[in-house]
Coordinates of C-alpha atoms in Angstrom, one line a residue:
X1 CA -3.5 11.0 -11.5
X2 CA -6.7 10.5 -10.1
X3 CA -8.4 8.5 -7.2
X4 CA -7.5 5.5 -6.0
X5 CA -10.4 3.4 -4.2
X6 CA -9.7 -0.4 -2.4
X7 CA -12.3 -2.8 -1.5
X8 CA -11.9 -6.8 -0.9
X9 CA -10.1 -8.8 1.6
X10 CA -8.1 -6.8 3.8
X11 CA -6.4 -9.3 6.5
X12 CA -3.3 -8.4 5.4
X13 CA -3.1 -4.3 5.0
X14 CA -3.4 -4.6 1.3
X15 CA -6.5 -2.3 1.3
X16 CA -4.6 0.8 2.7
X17 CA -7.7 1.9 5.3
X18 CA -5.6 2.1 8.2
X19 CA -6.0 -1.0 9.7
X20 CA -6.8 -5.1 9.4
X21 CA -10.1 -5.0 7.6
X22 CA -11.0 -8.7 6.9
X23 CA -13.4 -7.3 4.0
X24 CA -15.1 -4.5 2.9
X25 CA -17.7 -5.3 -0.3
X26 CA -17.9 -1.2 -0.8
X27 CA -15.3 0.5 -2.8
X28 CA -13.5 2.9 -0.4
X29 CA -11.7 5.8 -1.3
X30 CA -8.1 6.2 0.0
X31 CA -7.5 9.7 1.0
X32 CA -3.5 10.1 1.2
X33 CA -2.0 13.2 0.2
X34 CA 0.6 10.8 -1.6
X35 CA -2.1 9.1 -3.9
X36 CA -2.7 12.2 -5.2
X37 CA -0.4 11.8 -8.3
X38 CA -0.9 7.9 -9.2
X39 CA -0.2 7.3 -12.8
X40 CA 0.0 3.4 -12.1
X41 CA -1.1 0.7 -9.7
X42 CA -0.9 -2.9 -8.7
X43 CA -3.0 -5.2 -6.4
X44 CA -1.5 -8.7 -5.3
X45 CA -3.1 -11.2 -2.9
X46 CA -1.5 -9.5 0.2
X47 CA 0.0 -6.4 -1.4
X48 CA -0.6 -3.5 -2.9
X49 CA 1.9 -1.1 -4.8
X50 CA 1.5 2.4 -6.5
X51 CA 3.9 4.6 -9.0
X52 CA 3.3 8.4 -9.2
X53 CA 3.8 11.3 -11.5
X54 CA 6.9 11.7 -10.2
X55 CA 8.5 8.5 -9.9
X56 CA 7.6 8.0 -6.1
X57 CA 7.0 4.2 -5.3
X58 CA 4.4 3.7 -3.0
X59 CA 3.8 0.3 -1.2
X60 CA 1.3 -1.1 1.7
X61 CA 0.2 -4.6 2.6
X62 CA 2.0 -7.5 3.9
X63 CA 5.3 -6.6 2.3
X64 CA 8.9 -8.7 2.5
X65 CA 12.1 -8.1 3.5
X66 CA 11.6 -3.9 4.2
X67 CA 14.3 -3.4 5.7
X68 CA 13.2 1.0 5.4
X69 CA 10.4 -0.3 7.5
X70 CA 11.8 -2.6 10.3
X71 CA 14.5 -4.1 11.4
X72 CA 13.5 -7.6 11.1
X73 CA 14.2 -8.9 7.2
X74 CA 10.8 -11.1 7.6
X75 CA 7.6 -9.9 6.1
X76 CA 6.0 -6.5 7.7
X77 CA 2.4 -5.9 7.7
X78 CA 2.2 -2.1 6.4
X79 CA -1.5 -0.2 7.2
X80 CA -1.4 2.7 5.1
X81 CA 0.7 3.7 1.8
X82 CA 4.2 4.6 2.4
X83 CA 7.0 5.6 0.6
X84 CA 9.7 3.5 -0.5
X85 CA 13.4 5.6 -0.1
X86 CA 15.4 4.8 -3.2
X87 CA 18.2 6.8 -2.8
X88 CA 17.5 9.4 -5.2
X89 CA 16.2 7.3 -8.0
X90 CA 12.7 7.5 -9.7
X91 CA 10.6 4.7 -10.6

């Protein structure tokens, strides 16, 4: 693992800094205890997804259908990394 930083446009949560940045032109480190282990990560155009070490998927953005999140199946806007359950199973 090692650090994971975010910078861009953030309208959407996809930057992970807590809250709806439109953009920030300065790489910014995320400090979550979860990022800690990241062996793999992915930015989309309103998303952003992380795997780590041991198989935890991590998402934050503007994310559909989470149901773990909300109770409304439309898309969620999440702030800050969060885990996705998965009953058990690693990614």
């Amino acid at each position: 693992g090692g650090n994971v930083f975010s910078w861009g446009m953030g309208q959407e949560g996809q930057l992970g800094l807590g809250d709806d940045r439109i953009h920030i032109s300065t790489p910014r480190l995320l400090s979550y205890s979860q990022l800690a282990e990241v062996t793999q990560i992915q930015a989309g155009d309103s998303y952003s997804a992380a795997i780590t070490a041991g198989g935890e998927l991590l998402l934050w953005g503007q994310i559909p259908c989470v149901s773990w999140v909300s109770d409304h199946p439309d898309l969620k806007r999440i702030w800050t990394p969060q885990p996705v359950p998965l009953a058990g199973r690693k990614v």
